[in-house]
mmCIF file of C-alpha atoms and ligand atoms in Angstrom:
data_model
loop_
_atom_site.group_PDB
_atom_site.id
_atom_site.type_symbol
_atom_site.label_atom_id
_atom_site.label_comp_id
_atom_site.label_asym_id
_atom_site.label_seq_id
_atom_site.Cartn_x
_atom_site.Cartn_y
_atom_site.Cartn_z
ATOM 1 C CA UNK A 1 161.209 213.036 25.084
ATOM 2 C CA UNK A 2 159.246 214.485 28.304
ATOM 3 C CA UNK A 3 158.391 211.635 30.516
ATOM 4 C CA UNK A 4 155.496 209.371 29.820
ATOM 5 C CA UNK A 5 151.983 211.086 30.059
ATOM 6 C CA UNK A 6 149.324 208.758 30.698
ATOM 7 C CA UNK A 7 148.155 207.755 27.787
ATOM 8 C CA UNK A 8 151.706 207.124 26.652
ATOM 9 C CA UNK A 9 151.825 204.976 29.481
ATOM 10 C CA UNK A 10 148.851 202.854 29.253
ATOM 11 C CA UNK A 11 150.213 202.494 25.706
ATOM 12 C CA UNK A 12 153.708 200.782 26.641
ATOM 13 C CA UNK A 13 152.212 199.073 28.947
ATOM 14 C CA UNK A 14 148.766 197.360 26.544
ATOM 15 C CA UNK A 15 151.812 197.311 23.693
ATOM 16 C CA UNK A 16 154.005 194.824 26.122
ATOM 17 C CA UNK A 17 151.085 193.056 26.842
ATOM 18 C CA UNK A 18 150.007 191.991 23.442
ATOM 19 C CA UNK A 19 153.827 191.777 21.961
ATOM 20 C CA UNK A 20 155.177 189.651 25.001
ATOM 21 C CA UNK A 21 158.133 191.467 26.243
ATOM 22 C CA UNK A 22 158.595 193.619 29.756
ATOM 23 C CA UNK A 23 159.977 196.791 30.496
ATOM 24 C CA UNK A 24 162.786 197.338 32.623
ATOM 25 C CA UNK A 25 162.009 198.823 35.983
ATOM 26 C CA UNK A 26 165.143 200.355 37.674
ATOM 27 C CA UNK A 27 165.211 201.795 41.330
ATOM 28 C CA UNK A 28 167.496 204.670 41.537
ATOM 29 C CA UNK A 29 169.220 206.712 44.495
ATOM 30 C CA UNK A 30 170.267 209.741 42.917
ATOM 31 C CA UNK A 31 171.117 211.836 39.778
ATOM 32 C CA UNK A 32 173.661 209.630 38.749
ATOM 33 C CA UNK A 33 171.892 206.480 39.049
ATOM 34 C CA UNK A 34 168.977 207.558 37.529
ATOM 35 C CA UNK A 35 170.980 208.995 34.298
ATOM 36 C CA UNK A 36 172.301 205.189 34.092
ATOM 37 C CA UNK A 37 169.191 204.215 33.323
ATOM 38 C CA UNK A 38 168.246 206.998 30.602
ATOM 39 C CA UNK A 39 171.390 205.597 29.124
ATOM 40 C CA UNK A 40 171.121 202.330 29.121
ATOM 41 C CA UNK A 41 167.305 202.751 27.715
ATOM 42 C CA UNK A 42 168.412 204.556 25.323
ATOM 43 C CA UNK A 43 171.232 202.201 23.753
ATOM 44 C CA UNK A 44 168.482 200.045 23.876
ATOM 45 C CA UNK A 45 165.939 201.862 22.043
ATOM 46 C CA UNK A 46 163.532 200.761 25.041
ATOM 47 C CA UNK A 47 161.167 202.331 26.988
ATOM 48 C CA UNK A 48 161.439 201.897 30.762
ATOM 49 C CA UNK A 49 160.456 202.501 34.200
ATOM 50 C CA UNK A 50 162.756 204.597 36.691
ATOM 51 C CA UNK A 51 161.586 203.718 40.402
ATOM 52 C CA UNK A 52 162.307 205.157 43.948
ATOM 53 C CA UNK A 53 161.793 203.367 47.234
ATOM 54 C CA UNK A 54 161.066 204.642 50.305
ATOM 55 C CA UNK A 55 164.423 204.171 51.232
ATOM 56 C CA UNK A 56 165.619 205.608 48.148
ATOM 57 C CA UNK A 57 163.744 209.067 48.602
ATOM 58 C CA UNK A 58 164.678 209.492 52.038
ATOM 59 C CA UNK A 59 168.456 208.886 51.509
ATOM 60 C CA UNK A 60 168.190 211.283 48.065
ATOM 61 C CA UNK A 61 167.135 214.107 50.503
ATOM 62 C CA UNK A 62 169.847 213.674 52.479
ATOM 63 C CA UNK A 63 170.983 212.439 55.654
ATOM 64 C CA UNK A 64 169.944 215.633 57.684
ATOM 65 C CA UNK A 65 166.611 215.612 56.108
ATOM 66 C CA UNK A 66 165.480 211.902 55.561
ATOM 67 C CA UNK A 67 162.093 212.932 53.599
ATOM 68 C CA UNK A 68 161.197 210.511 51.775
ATOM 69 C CA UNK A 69 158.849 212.037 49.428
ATOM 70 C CA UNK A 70 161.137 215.030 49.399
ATOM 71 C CA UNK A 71 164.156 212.989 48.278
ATOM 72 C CA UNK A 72 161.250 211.201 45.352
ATOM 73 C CA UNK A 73 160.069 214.743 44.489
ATOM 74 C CA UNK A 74 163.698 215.740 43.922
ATOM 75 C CA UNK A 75 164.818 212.932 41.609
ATOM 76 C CA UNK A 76 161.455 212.714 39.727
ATOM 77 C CA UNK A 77 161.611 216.844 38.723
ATOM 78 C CA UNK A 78 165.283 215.371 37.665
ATOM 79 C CA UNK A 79 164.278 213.166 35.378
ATOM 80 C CA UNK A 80 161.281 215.385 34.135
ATOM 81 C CA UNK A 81 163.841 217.569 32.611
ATOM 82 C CA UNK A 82 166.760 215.155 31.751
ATOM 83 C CA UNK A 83 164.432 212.520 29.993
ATOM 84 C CA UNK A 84 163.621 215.115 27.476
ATOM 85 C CA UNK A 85 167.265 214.780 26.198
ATOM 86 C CA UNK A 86 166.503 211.033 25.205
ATOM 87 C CA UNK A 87 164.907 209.518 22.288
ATOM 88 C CA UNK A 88 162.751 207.199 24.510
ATOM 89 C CA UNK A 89 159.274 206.839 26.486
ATOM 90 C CA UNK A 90 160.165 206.607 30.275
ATOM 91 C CA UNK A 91 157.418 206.337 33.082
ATOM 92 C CA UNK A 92 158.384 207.592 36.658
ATOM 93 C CA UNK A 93 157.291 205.157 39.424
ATOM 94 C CA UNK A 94 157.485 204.562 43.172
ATOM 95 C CA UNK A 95 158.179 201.294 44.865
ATOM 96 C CA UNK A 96 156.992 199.300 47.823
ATOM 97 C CA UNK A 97 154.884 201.490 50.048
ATOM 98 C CA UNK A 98 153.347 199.596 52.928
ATOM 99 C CA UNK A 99 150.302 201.045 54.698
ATOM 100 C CA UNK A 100 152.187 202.831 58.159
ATOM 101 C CA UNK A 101 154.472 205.150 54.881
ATOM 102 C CA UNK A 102 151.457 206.226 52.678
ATOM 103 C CA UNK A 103 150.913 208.989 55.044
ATOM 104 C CA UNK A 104 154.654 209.712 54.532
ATOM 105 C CA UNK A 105 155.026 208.781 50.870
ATOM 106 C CA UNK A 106 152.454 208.182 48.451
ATOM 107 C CA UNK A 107 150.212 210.273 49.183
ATOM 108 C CA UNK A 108 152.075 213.587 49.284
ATOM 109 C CA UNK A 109 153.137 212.594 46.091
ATOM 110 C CA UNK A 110 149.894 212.060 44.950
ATOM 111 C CA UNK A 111 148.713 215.559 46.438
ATOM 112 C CA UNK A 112 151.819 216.879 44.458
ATOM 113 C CA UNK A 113 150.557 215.769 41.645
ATOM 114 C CA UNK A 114 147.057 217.080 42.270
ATOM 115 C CA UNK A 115 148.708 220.418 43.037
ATOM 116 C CA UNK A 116 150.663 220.545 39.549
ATOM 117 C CA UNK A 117 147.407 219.073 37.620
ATOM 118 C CA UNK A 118 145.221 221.882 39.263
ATOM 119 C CA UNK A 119 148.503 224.439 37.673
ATOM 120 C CA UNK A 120 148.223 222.467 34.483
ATOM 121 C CA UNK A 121 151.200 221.143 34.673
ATOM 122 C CA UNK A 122 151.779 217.363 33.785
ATOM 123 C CA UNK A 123 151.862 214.446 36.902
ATOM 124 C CA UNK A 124 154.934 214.010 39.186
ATOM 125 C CA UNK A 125 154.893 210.268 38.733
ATOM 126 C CA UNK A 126 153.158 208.352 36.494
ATOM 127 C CA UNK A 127 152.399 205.104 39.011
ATOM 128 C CA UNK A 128 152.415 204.449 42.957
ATOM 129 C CA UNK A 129 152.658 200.909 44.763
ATOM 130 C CA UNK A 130 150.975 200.251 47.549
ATOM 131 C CA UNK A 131 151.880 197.283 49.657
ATOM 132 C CA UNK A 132 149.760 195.592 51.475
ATOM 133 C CA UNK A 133 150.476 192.207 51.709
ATOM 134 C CA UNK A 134 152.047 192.223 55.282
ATOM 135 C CA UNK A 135 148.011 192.693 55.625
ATOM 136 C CA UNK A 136 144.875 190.115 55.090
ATOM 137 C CA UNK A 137 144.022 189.954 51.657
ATOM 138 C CA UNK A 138 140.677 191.752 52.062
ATOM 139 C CA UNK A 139 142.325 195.010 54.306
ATOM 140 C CA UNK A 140 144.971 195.053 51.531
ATOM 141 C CA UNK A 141 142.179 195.568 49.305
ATOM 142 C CA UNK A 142 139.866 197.528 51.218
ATOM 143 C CA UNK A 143 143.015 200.430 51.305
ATOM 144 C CA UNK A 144 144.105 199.303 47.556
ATOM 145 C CA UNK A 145 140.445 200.059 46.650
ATOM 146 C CA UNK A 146 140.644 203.680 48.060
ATOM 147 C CA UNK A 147 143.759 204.151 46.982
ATOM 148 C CA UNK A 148 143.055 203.752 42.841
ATOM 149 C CA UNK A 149 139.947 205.445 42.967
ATOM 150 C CA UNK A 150 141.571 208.715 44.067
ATOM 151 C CA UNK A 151 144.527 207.522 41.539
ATOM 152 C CA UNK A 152 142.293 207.299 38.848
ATOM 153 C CA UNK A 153 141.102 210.426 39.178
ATOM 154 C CA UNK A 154 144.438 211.869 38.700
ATOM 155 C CA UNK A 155 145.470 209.806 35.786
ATOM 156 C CA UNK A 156 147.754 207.625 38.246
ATOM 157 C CA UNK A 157 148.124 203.655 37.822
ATOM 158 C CA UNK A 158 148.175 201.918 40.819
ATOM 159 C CA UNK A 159 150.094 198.809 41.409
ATOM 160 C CA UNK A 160 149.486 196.675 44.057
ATOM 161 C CA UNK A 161 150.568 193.039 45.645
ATOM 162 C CA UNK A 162 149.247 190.227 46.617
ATOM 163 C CA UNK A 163 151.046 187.503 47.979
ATOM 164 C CA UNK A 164 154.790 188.105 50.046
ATOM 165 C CA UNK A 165 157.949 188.830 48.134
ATOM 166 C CA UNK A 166 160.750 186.880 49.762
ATOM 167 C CA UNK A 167 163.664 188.102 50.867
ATOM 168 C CA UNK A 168 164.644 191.639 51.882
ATOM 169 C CA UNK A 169 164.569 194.844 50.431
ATOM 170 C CA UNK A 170 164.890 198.521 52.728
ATOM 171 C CA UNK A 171 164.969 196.582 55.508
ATOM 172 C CA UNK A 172 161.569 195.545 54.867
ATOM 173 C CA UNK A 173 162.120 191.282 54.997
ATOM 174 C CA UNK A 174 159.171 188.991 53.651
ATOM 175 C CA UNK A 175 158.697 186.000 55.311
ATOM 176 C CA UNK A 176 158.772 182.454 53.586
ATOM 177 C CA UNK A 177 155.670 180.990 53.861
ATOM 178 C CA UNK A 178 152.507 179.861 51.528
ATOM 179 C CA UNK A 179 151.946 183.331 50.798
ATOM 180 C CA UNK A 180 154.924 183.380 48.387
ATOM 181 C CA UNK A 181 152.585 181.661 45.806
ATOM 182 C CA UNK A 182 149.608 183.468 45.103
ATOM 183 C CA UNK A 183 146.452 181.645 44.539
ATOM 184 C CA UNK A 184 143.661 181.655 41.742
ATOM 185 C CA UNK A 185 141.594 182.674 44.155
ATOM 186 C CA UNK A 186 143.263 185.665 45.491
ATOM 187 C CA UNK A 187 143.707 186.677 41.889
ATOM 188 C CA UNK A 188 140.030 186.330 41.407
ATOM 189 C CA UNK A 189 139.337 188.268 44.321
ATOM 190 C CA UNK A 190 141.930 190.921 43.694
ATOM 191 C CA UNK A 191 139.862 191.575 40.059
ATOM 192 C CA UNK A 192 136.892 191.729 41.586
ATOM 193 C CA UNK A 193 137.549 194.177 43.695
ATOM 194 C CA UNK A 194 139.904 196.860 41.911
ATOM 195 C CA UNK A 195 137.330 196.139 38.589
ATOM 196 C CA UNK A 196 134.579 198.330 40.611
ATOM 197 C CA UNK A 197 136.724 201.224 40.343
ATOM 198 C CA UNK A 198 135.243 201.546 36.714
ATOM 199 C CA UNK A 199 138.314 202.666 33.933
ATOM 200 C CA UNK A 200 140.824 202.900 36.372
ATOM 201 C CA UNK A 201 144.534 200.797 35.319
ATOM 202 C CA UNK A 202 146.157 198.945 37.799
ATOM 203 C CA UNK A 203 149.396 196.902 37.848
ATOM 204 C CA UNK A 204 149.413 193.353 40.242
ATOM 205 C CA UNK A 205 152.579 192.218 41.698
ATOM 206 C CA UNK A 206 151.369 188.707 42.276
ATOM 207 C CA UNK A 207 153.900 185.866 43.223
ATOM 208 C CA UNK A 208 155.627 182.915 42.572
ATOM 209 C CA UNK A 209 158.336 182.373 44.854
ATOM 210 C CA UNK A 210 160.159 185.024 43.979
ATOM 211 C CA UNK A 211 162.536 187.315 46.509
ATOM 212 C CA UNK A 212 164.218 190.442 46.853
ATOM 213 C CA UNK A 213 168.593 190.393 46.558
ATOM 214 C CA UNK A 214 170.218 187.752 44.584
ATOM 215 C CA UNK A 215 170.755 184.176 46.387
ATOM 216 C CA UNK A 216 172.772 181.310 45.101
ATOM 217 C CA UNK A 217 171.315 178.836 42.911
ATOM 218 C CA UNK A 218 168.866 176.060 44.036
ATOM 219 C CA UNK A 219 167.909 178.555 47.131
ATOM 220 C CA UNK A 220 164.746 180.440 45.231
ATOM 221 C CA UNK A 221 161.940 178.002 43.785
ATOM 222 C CA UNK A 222 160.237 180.401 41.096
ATOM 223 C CA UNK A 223 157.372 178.789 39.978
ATOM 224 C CA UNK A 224 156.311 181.317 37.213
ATOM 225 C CA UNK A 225 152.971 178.828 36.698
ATOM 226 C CA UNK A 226 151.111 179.896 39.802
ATOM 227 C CA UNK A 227 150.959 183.711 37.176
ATOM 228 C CA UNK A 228 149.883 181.213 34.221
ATOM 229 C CA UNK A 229 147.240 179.601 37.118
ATOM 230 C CA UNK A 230 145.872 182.804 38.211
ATOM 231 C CA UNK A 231 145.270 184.367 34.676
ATOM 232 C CA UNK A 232 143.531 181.624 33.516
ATOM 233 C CA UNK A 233 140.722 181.752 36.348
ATOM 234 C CA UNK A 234 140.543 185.828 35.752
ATOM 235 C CA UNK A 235 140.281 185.474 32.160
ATOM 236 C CA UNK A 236 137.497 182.397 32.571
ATOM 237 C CA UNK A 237 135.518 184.357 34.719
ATOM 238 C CA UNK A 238 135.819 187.972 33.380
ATOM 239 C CA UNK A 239 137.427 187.144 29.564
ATOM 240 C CA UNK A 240 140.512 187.649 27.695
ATOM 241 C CA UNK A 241 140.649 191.530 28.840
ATOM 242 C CA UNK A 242 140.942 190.871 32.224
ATOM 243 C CA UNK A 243 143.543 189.282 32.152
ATOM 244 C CA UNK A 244 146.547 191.218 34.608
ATOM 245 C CA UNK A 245 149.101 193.320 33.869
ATOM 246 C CA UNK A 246 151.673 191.246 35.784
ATOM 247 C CA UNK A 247 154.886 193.098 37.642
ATOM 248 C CA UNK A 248 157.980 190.626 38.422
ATOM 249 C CA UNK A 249 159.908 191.667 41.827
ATOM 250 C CA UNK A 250 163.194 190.759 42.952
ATOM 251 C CA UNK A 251 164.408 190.199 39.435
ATOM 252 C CA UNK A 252 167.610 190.398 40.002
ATOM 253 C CA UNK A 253 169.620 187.164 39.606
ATOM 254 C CA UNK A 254 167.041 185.094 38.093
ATOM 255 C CA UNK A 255 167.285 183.076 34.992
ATOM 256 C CA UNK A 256 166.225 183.922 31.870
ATOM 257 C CA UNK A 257 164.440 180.752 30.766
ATOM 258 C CA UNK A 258 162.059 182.085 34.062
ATOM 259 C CA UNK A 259 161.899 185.667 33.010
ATOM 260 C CA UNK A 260 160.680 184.638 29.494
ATOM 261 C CA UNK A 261 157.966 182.238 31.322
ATOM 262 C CA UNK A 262 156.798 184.962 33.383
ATOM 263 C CA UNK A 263 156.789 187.216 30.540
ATOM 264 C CA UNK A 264 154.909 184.534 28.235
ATOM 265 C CA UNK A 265 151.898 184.901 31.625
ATOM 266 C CA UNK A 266 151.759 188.285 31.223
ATOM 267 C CA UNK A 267 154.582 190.214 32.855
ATOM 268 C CA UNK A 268 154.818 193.878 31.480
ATOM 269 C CA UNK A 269 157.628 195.171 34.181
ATOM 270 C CA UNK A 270 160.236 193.586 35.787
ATOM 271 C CA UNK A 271 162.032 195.424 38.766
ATOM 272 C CA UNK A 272 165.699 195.090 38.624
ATOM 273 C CA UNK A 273 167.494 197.046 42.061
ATOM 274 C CA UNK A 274 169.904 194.040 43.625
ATOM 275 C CA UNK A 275 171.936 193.977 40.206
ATOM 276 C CA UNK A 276 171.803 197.414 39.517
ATOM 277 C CA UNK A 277 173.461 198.227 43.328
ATOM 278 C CA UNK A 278 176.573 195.365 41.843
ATOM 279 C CA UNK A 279 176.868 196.941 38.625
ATOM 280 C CA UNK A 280 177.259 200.438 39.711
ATOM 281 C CA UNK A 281 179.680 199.428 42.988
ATOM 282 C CA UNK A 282 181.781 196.838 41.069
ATOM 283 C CA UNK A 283 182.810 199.940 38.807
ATOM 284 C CA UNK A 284 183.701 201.560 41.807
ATOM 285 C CA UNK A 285 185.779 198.546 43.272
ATOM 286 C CA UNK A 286 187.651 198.392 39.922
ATOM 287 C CA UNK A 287 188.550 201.921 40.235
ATOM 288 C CA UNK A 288 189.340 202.016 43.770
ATOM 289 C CA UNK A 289 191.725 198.574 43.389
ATOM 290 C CA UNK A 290 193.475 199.608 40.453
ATOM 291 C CA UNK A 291 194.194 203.533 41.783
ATOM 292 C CA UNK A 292 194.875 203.094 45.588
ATOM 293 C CA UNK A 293 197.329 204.842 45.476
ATOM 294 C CA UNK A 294 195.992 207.934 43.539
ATOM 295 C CA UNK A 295 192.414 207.491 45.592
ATOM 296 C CA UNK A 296 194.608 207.575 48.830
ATOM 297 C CA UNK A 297 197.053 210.099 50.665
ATOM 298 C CA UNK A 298 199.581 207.993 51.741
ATOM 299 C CA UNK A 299 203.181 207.648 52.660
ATOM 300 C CA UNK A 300 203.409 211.651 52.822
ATOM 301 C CA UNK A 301 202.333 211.507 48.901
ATOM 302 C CA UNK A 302 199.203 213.786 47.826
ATOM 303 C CA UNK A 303 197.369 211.131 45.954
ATOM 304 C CA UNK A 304 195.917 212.143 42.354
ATOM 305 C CA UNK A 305 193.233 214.549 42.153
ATOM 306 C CA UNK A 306 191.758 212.542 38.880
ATOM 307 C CA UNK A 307 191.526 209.564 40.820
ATOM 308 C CA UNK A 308 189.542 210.674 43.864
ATOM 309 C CA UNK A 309 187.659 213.126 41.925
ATOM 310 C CA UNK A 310 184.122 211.231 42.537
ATOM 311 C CA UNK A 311 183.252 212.368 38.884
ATOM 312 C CA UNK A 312 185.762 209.878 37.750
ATOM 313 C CA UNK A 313 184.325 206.699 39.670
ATOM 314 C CA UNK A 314 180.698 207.723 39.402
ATOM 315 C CA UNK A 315 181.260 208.390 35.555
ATOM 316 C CA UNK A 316 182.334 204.638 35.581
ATOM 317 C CA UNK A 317 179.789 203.626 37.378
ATOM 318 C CA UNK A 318 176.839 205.310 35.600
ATOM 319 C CA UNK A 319 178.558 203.072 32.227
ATOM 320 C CA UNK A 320 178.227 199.984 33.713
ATOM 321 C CA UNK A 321 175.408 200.383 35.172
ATOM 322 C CA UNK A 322 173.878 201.437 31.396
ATOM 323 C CA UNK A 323 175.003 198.319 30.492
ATOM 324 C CA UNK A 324 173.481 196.381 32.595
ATOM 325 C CA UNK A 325 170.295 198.287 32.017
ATOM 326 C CA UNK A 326 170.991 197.053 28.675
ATOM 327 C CA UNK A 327 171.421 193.498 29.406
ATOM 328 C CA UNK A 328 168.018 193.827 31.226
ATOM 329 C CA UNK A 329 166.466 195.347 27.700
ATOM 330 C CA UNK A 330 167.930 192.660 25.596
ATOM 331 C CA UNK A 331 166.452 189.622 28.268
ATOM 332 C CA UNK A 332 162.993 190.917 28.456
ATOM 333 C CA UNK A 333 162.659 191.843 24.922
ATOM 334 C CA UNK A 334 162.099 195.321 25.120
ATOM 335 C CA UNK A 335 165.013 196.296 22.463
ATOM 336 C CA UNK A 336 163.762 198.486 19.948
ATOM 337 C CA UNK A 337 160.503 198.830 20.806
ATOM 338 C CA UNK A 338 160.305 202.392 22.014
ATOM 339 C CA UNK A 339 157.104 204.502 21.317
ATOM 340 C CA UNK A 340 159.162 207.250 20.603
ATOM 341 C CA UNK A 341 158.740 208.247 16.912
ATOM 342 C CA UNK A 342 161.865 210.876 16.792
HETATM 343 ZN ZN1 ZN B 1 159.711 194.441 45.153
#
């Protein structure tokens, strides 16, 4: 079907909240990577989130160009027309944004979307994040504040973070402090605050240790309580329906006893890009080892024009990267629960 409108959206997201499962939430790079995850959410009978990072949209415009909105605008009219070819809900989304890109990102994406609203047409994306926690809690608010009020008016969920992500991501490293953990308080603080924007949604990206890329066991404490901690002191002092819509970064390698912890404190998306980047390039490796010699021009041979043909390796790719889409369905529970009614 057409991508999520927004009360679609608020839908998925309320439904995930009260049935305990997550959706998906994949960056992509480009055409192919994004039809990967239409795939793989569709085997799955799941709804899901396709994402684009900064990074993303600037190297999807091209390396001449380096827009990142442009390259976001590109793949999002994309999947505007491709998603209608699939039985499933999906919600367009854009990643980390840190305060020095809105100007460059978010919001001319938002004023495309206020230009296509004003044509009656529906919204480019259907959520922005801002990130502001390289900032003090209360200027990360002050601009988050802003920020959904003028997303509200648009029919635009906002998410936002609080705490530090670890690891890296774009080149964009968190550093490993106390701020990996985020407290009641900042929880507390972060309702009060976005809750005066009266009827607008919001999505929190709070944390608990977690980090960006995949690490080797024992080297990432997740301690999915600190979401169970925080919840609690929102819903004692605002009740049951304040209670966050909780987004899971850097899910990539974690464990799946963790992932249905996190899910159990009220995680509705999980964002999946580290294992997504393996799936699609270990296709790629496969086909590169096993045809060398058709992928290559060598010893005065002309290699084989079905093995370098990059429809043949990217057609692998987008597969196994589908599957591993799937895998992510089947571990947060989202298998067969698409609002889709065909
Ligand atoms: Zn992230």
């Amino acid at each position: 079907m057409p991508t999520a409108d927004y009360r679609t959206y608020c839908e998925m997201i309320d439904r995930a909240k009260e049935k305990k499962f997550a959706y998906p939430a994949i960056n992509v790079t480009s055409l192919t990577t994004a039809n990967a995850v239409l795939k793989g959410l569709a085997e799955s009978k799941s709804d899901g989130i396709i994402q684009v990072s900064t990074g993303g949209g600037a190297f999807a415009s091209g390396s001449s160009v380096k827009d990142m909105a442009l390259g976001a605008i590109s793949i999002a009219e994309h999947v505007h027309r491709a998603a209608e070819r699939y039985p499933i809900c999906v919600a367009l989304h854009t990643d980390h944004c840190q305060a020095k890109n809105l100007e460059g990102f978010v919001i001319p994406l938002i004023e495309e979307t206020e230009r296509r609203r004003a044509a009656g047409r529906p919204n480019l994306f259907n959520s922005h994040m801002f990130d502001g926690s390289d900032l003090p809690l209360t200027e990360n608010l002050d601009i988050a504040v802003k920020l959904l009020d003028r997303c509200h008016k648009n029919q635009i969920i906002l998410e936002i973070e609080v705490g530090v992500v670890g690891g890296e991501e774009d080149g964009v490293k968190g550093e490993a402090s106390a701020k990996m953990y985020t407290t009641p308080e900042d929880m507390l603080e972060t309702a009060r605050r976005l809750n005066a924007v009266k009827g607008a949604r919001y999505l929190v990206a709070a944390t608990f240790g977690n980090v960006h890329g995949v690490y080797k066991p024992g080297q990432v404490k997740l301690k999915p309580t600190v979401l169970r901690d925080g919840q609690a002191a929102v819903e004692k002092a605002s009740g049951k329906e304040a209670r966050f819509a909780l987004v899971f970064h850097g899910g990539s390698g974690s464990a799946i006893e963790e992932i249905h912890e996190a899910i159990d404190y009220g995680v509705v998306k999980m964002n999946i890009d580290t294992d997504m980047q393996y799936a699609f390039t270990r296709a790629i490796a496969d086909h590169m080892l096993k045809h060398y010699d058709g992928v290559l021009r060598i010893d005065g041979e002309v290699g084989n024009k079905k093995a370098y043909d990059p429809r043949s390796y990217l057609g692998l790719a987008e597969g196994f990267m589908a599957e591993r889409v799937k895998r992510a369905a089947r571990e947060l529970k989202s298998v067969g629960t698409t609002l889709y009614k065909g």
